[in-house]
Short mmCIF file of N, CA and C in Angstrom, two decimals:
data_model
loop_
_atom_site.label_atom_id
_atom_site.label_comp_id
_atom_site.label_asym_id
_atom_site.label_seq_id
_atom_site.Cartn_x
_atom_site.Cartn_y
_atom_site.Cartn_z
N MET A 1 0.84 -1.17 0.00
CA MET A 1 0.00 0.00 0.00
C MET A 1 0.89 1.24 0.00
N ARG A 2 0.53 2.25 -0.77
CA ARG A 2 1.31 3.47 -0.89
C ARG A 2 1.06 4.35 0.32
N GLN A 3 2.13 4.86 0.93
CA GLN A 3 2.03 5.74 2.08
C GLN A 3 2.29 7.17 1.64
N LEU A 4 1.53 8.13 2.16
CA LEU A 4 1.64 9.53 1.75
C LEU A 4 1.56 10.47 2.93
N ALA A 5 2.12 11.65 2.72
CA ALA A 5 1.88 12.75 3.66
C ALA A 5 0.51 13.32 3.32
N LEU A 6 -0.02 14.19 4.16
CA LEU A 6 -1.37 14.68 3.94
C LEU A 6 -1.47 15.94 3.08
N SER A 7 -0.37 16.44 2.55
CA SER A 7 -0.41 17.61 1.70
C SER A 7 0.70 17.53 0.67
N VAL A 8 0.47 18.14 -0.50
CA VAL A 8 1.50 18.11 -1.54
C VAL A 8 2.00 19.52 -1.85
N THR A 9 1.99 20.39 -0.86
CA THR A 9 2.38 21.78 -1.11
C THR A 9 3.88 21.96 -1.28
N SER A 10 4.72 21.10 -0.75
CA SER A 10 6.16 21.25 -0.93
C SER A 10 6.62 20.47 -2.16
N PRO A 11 7.69 20.95 -2.80
CA PRO A 11 8.21 20.26 -3.99
C PRO A 11 8.59 18.80 -3.72
N VAL A 12 9.08 18.52 -2.53
CA VAL A 12 9.46 17.15 -2.19
C VAL A 12 8.23 16.25 -2.16
N LEU A 13 7.15 16.73 -1.57
CA LEU A 13 5.92 15.94 -1.50
C LEU A 13 5.26 15.80 -2.86
N VAL A 14 5.38 16.83 -3.70
CA VAL A 14 4.85 16.74 -5.06
C VAL A 14 5.57 15.63 -5.81
N LYS A 15 6.89 15.62 -5.71
CA LYS A 15 7.69 14.59 -6.38
C LYS A 15 7.32 13.21 -5.84
N HIS A 16 7.14 13.11 -4.55
CA HIS A 16 6.76 11.85 -3.92
C HIS A 16 5.41 11.37 -4.45
N PHE A 17 4.42 12.27 -4.50
CA PHE A 17 3.09 11.91 -4.99
C PHE A 17 3.17 11.46 -6.45
N LYS A 18 3.92 12.19 -7.22
CA LYS A 18 4.09 11.86 -8.64
C LYS A 18 4.72 10.48 -8.81
N ASN A 19 5.79 10.21 -8.07
CA ASN A 19 6.52 8.95 -8.23
C ASN A 19 5.85 7.76 -7.56
N GLU A 20 5.23 7.99 -6.42
CA GLU A 20 4.66 6.89 -5.65
C GLU A 20 3.19 6.61 -5.95
N VAL A 21 2.48 7.58 -6.50
CA VAL A 21 1.05 7.40 -6.77
C VAL A 21 0.77 7.45 -8.27
N LEU A 22 1.10 8.57 -8.90
CA LEU A 22 0.71 8.75 -10.30
C LEU A 22 1.42 7.79 -11.25
N ARG A 23 2.72 7.67 -11.14
CA ARG A 23 3.45 6.79 -12.07
C ARG A 23 2.96 5.34 -12.04
N PRO A 24 2.80 4.74 -10.85
CA PRO A 24 2.29 3.36 -10.83
C PRO A 24 0.88 3.22 -11.43
N ILE A 25 0.03 4.21 -11.17
CA ILE A 25 -1.33 4.15 -11.73
C ILE A 25 -1.27 4.27 -13.25
N LEU A 26 -0.47 5.21 -13.75
CA LEU A 26 -0.35 5.38 -15.20
C LEU A 26 0.21 4.12 -15.86
N LYS A 27 1.17 3.51 -15.20
CA LYS A 27 1.74 2.27 -15.74
C LYS A 27 0.67 1.18 -15.78
N ARG A 28 -0.08 1.06 -14.71
CA ARG A 28 -1.14 0.04 -14.64
C ARG A 28 -2.24 0.29 -15.68
N GLN A 29 -2.56 1.55 -15.91
CA GLN A 29 -3.65 1.91 -16.80
C GLN A 29 -3.18 2.17 -18.24
N ASN A 30 -1.92 1.92 -18.53
CA ASN A 30 -1.37 2.25 -19.84
C ASN A 30 -2.18 1.69 -21.00
N ASP A 31 -2.50 0.41 -20.96
CA ASP A 31 -3.25 -0.19 -22.07
C ASP A 31 -4.62 0.46 -22.24
N LEU A 32 -5.26 0.79 -21.13
CA LEU A 32 -6.56 1.46 -21.21
C LEU A 32 -6.41 2.86 -21.79
N LEU A 33 -5.38 3.60 -21.36
CA LEU A 33 -5.16 4.95 -21.89
C LEU A 33 -4.92 4.90 -23.40
N ILE A 34 -4.17 3.92 -23.85
CA ILE A 34 -3.92 3.76 -25.29
C ILE A 34 -5.23 3.47 -26.02
N GLU A 35 -6.01 2.57 -25.49
CA GLU A 35 -7.27 2.22 -26.15
C GLU A 35 -8.25 3.39 -26.16
N VAL A 36 -8.29 4.15 -25.08
CA VAL A 36 -9.16 5.32 -25.01
C VAL A 36 -8.72 6.35 -26.06
N PHE A 37 -7.43 6.53 -26.22
CA PHE A 37 -6.96 7.50 -27.22
C PHE A 37 -7.21 6.98 -28.65
N ARG A 38 -7.04 5.69 -28.86
CA ARG A 38 -7.38 5.11 -30.18
C ARG A 38 -8.85 5.40 -30.52
N ASN A 39 -9.71 5.20 -29.55
CA ASN A 39 -11.13 5.47 -29.75
C ASN A 39 -11.36 6.95 -30.04
N TYR A 40 -10.66 7.82 -29.33
CA TYR A 40 -10.78 9.26 -29.55
C TYR A 40 -10.40 9.61 -30.99
N ILE A 41 -9.30 9.04 -31.47
CA ILE A 41 -8.86 9.29 -32.85
C ILE A 41 -9.92 8.80 -33.83
N ALA A 42 -10.41 7.59 -33.61
CA ALA A 42 -11.41 7.01 -34.52
C ALA A 42 -12.68 7.87 -34.55
N LYS A 43 -13.02 8.42 -33.41
CA LYS A 43 -14.26 9.19 -33.30
C LYS A 43 -14.13 10.60 -33.90
N TYR A 44 -12.95 11.21 -33.73
CA TYR A 44 -12.82 12.62 -34.09
C TYR A 44 -11.82 12.95 -35.19
N LYS A 45 -10.92 12.06 -35.51
CA LYS A 45 -9.86 12.43 -36.45
C LYS A 45 -9.49 11.25 -37.35
N SER A 46 -10.33 11.00 -38.34
CA SER A 46 -10.10 9.84 -39.20
C SER A 46 -8.85 9.98 -40.06
N ASP A 47 -8.31 11.20 -40.24
CA ASP A 47 -7.11 11.37 -41.06
C ASP A 47 -5.82 11.43 -40.24
N TYR A 48 -5.87 11.03 -38.98
CA TYR A 48 -4.69 11.03 -38.11
C TYR A 48 -3.52 10.30 -38.74
N ASP A 49 -3.78 9.18 -39.42
CA ASP A 49 -2.71 8.37 -40.02
C ASP A 49 -1.95 9.11 -41.10
N THR A 50 -2.53 10.13 -41.67
CA THR A 50 -1.85 10.88 -42.74
C THR A 50 -0.91 11.93 -42.19
N TYR A 51 -0.97 12.22 -40.90
CA TYR A 51 -0.12 13.25 -40.29
C TYR A 51 1.33 12.79 -40.22
N GLU A 52 2.22 13.76 -40.33
CA GLU A 52 3.64 13.52 -40.04
C GLU A 52 3.79 13.43 -38.52
N ILE A 53 4.88 12.85 -38.07
CA ILE A 53 5.09 12.62 -36.63
C ILE A 53 4.94 13.89 -35.79
N PRO A 54 5.54 15.02 -36.16
CA PRO A 54 5.36 16.21 -35.30
C PRO A 54 3.90 16.62 -35.16
N LYS A 55 3.13 16.49 -36.22
CA LYS A 55 1.72 16.86 -36.16
C LYS A 55 0.93 15.86 -35.30
N LYS A 56 1.31 14.59 -35.35
CA LYS A 56 0.67 13.58 -34.49
C LYS A 56 0.91 13.89 -33.03
N LEU A 57 2.15 14.24 -32.71
CA LEU A 57 2.50 14.55 -31.33
C LEU A 57 1.75 15.80 -30.85
N GLN A 58 1.63 16.78 -31.72
CA GLN A 58 0.88 17.99 -31.38
C GLN A 58 -0.60 17.68 -31.21
N TYR A 59 -1.12 16.78 -32.03
CA TYR A 59 -2.53 16.39 -31.93
C TYR A 59 -2.81 15.71 -30.58
N ILE A 60 -1.90 14.85 -30.15
CA ILE A 60 -2.05 14.19 -28.84
C ILE A 60 -2.13 15.25 -27.75
N GLU A 61 -1.19 16.18 -27.77
CA GLU A 61 -1.14 17.23 -26.75
C GLU A 61 -2.40 18.10 -26.79
N ASN A 62 -2.78 18.55 -27.97
CA ASN A 62 -3.95 19.42 -28.10
C ASN A 62 -5.24 18.71 -27.68
N SER A 63 -5.35 17.43 -28.01
CA SER A 63 -6.55 16.68 -27.65
C SER A 63 -6.77 16.69 -26.15
N ILE A 64 -5.71 16.49 -25.41
CA ILE A 64 -5.81 16.41 -23.96
C ILE A 64 -5.94 17.80 -23.33
N GLN A 65 -5.24 18.77 -23.87
CA GLN A 65 -5.27 20.11 -23.28
C GLN A 65 -6.55 20.87 -23.60
N LYS A 66 -7.11 20.66 -24.79
CA LYS A 66 -8.22 21.50 -25.23
C LYS A 66 -9.60 20.85 -25.15
N ASP A 67 -9.66 19.53 -25.16
CA ASP A 67 -10.96 18.85 -25.09
C ASP A 67 -11.26 18.52 -23.62
N ILE A 68 -12.04 19.36 -23.00
CA ILE A 68 -12.29 19.25 -21.56
C ILE A 68 -12.96 17.93 -21.20
N LYS A 69 -13.93 17.50 -21.99
CA LYS A 69 -14.60 16.22 -21.69
C LYS A 69 -13.61 15.07 -21.75
N PHE A 70 -12.76 15.06 -22.76
CA PHE A 70 -11.77 14.01 -22.91
C PHE A 70 -10.79 14.04 -21.74
N ARG A 71 -10.32 15.23 -21.41
CA ARG A 71 -9.38 15.38 -20.29
C ARG A 71 -10.01 14.89 -18.99
N ASN A 72 -11.26 15.24 -18.76
CA ASN A 72 -11.94 14.78 -17.54
C ASN A 72 -12.10 13.27 -17.52
N SER A 73 -12.34 12.68 -18.66
CA SER A 73 -12.44 11.22 -18.75
C SER A 73 -11.10 10.58 -18.37
N LEU A 74 -10.01 11.13 -18.87
CA LEU A 74 -8.68 10.61 -18.54
C LEU A 74 -8.40 10.77 -17.05
N LYS A 75 -8.76 11.90 -16.49
CA LYS A 75 -8.56 12.12 -15.05
C LYS A 75 -9.33 11.08 -14.25
N GLY A 76 -10.54 10.78 -14.68
CA GLY A 76 -11.35 9.78 -13.98
C GLY A 76 -10.72 8.40 -14.00
N ILE A 77 -10.10 8.04 -15.11
CA ILE A 77 -9.42 6.76 -15.23
C ILE A 77 -8.31 6.64 -14.18
N ILE A 78 -7.67 7.75 -13.88
CA ILE A 78 -6.55 7.76 -12.95
C ILE A 78 -7.03 7.95 -11.51
N ILE A 79 -7.85 8.96 -11.28
CA ILE A 79 -8.31 9.27 -9.92
C ILE A 79 -9.13 8.12 -9.34
N GLY A 80 -9.82 7.39 -10.19
CA GLY A 80 -10.61 6.26 -9.74
C GLY A 80 -9.80 5.16 -9.07
N LEU A 81 -8.50 5.18 -9.26
CA LEU A 81 -7.64 4.18 -8.62
C LEU A 81 -6.91 4.71 -7.38
N PHE A 82 -7.20 5.94 -6.99
CA PHE A 82 -6.62 6.48 -5.77
C PHE A 82 -7.20 5.75 -4.56
N THR A 83 -6.39 5.60 -3.54
CA THR A 83 -6.91 5.16 -2.25
C THR A 83 -7.57 6.38 -1.60
N ILE A 84 -8.25 6.17 -0.49
CA ILE A 84 -8.87 7.30 0.20
C ILE A 84 -7.81 8.29 0.66
N ASP A 85 -6.70 7.81 1.19
CA ASP A 85 -5.63 8.71 1.63
C ASP A 85 -5.04 9.49 0.46
N GLU A 86 -4.86 8.82 -0.67
CA GLU A 86 -4.34 9.50 -1.86
C GLU A 86 -5.31 10.56 -2.34
N TYR A 87 -6.59 10.24 -2.29
CA TYR A 87 -7.60 11.21 -2.69
C TYR A 87 -7.56 12.43 -1.77
N ARG A 88 -7.39 12.20 -0.50
CA ARG A 88 -7.32 13.32 0.46
C ARG A 88 -6.12 14.21 0.15
N VAL A 89 -5.01 13.61 -0.22
CA VAL A 89 -3.85 14.39 -0.64
C VAL A 89 -4.17 15.14 -1.93
N TYR A 90 -4.78 14.45 -2.87
CA TYR A 90 -5.13 15.04 -4.16
C TYR A 90 -5.98 16.30 -4.00
N ILE A 91 -6.96 16.27 -3.12
CA ILE A 91 -7.85 17.42 -3.00
C ILE A 91 -7.19 18.61 -2.31
N THR A 92 -6.02 18.41 -1.70
CA THR A 92 -5.32 19.55 -1.10
C THR A 92 -4.77 20.49 -2.17
N ASP A 93 -4.51 19.98 -3.37
CA ASP A 93 -4.02 20.83 -4.47
C ASP A 93 -4.35 20.15 -5.79
N SER A 94 -5.63 19.93 -6.03
CA SER A 94 -6.06 19.19 -7.22
C SER A 94 -5.66 19.88 -8.52
N SER A 95 -5.66 21.18 -8.54
CA SER A 95 -5.32 21.91 -9.76
C SER A 95 -3.89 21.60 -10.20
N MET A 96 -2.96 21.68 -9.28
CA MET A 96 -1.56 21.40 -9.59
C MET A 96 -1.36 19.93 -9.93
N ILE A 97 -2.00 19.05 -9.20
CA ILE A 97 -1.85 17.62 -9.46
C ILE A 97 -2.47 17.27 -10.81
N ASN A 98 -3.62 17.86 -11.14
CA ASN A 98 -4.23 17.61 -12.45
C ASN A 98 -3.29 18.01 -13.58
N LYS A 99 -2.64 19.15 -13.42
CA LYS A 99 -1.71 19.62 -14.45
C LYS A 99 -0.56 18.62 -14.62
N ARG A 100 0.02 18.21 -13.52
CA ARG A 100 1.12 17.23 -13.59
C ARG A 100 0.64 15.89 -14.17
N MET A 101 -0.53 15.47 -13.73
CA MET A 101 -1.10 14.20 -14.19
C MET A 101 -1.31 14.23 -15.70
N MET A 102 -1.90 15.30 -16.21
CA MET A 102 -2.16 15.38 -17.66
C MET A 102 -0.87 15.50 -18.45
N ASN A 103 0.13 16.20 -17.91
CA ASN A 103 1.43 16.26 -18.58
C ASN A 103 2.06 14.88 -18.67
N MET A 104 1.90 14.10 -17.61
CA MET A 104 2.43 12.73 -17.62
C MET A 104 1.69 11.86 -18.64
N VAL A 105 0.38 12.01 -18.73
CA VAL A 105 -0.41 11.26 -19.71
C VAL A 105 0.01 11.65 -21.13
N ILE A 106 0.15 12.95 -21.37
CA ILE A 106 0.56 13.43 -22.69
C ILE A 106 1.90 12.81 -23.08
N GLU A 107 2.87 12.87 -22.18
CA GLU A 107 4.19 12.31 -22.49
C GLU A 107 4.13 10.80 -22.72
N ARG A 108 3.34 10.12 -21.92
CA ARG A 108 3.19 8.66 -22.07
C ARG A 108 2.60 8.33 -23.44
N LEU A 109 1.56 9.04 -23.84
CA LEU A 109 0.94 8.78 -25.14
C LEU A 109 1.85 9.18 -26.29
N LYS A 110 2.55 10.30 -26.15
CA LYS A 110 3.48 10.71 -27.20
C LYS A 110 4.58 9.67 -27.39
N ASN A 111 5.06 9.11 -26.29
CA ASN A 111 6.13 8.11 -26.37
C ASN A 111 5.66 6.81 -27.02
N GLN A 112 4.36 6.65 -27.14
CA GLN A 112 3.80 5.44 -27.75
C GLN A 112 2.96 5.78 -28.99
N ALA A 113 3.23 6.92 -29.60
CA ALA A 113 2.42 7.42 -30.72
C ALA A 113 2.34 6.42 -31.88
N GLN A 114 3.37 5.61 -32.04
CA GLN A 114 3.36 4.62 -33.13
C GLN A 114 2.23 3.61 -32.97
N LEU A 115 1.72 3.44 -31.77
CA LEU A 115 0.64 2.48 -31.53
C LEU A 115 -0.71 2.97 -32.06
N PHE A 116 -0.78 4.25 -32.40
CA PHE A 116 -2.05 4.80 -32.87
C PHE A 116 -2.19 4.76 -34.38
N ASP A 117 -1.15 4.32 -35.07
CA ASP A 117 -1.23 4.21 -36.52
C ASP A 117 -2.09 3.01 -36.89
N ALA A 118 -2.85 3.16 -37.96
CA ALA A 118 -3.71 2.06 -38.42
C ALA A 118 -2.84 0.88 -38.83
N SER A 119 -3.32 -0.30 -38.52
CA SER A 119 -2.55 -1.51 -38.85
C SER A 119 -2.96 -2.04 -40.20
#
């Protein structure tokens, strides 16, 4: 079980929350995050496969940053696996944690962008 302090206001605690809570959840949910993004592409961007790599990477970033419903869905996939103690820490600074969480998701999806190409 992951142990946490009750606030993430200091940089040390932020790093701890990121490494001890967010990273393991993102790793565990990786396949689901990939499938959710594949579905997003199929639903909204049928010409994604024609993009050059830089444009694909920008599309991943823009999708998460600008589509509020999609971003909230991704947050739910992650927050739903918090323990009660982790959730209590999360609500102490949810805005900052959400930003870090979404940046981590963006980087994770960008690093696996080749998986979104049509087979």
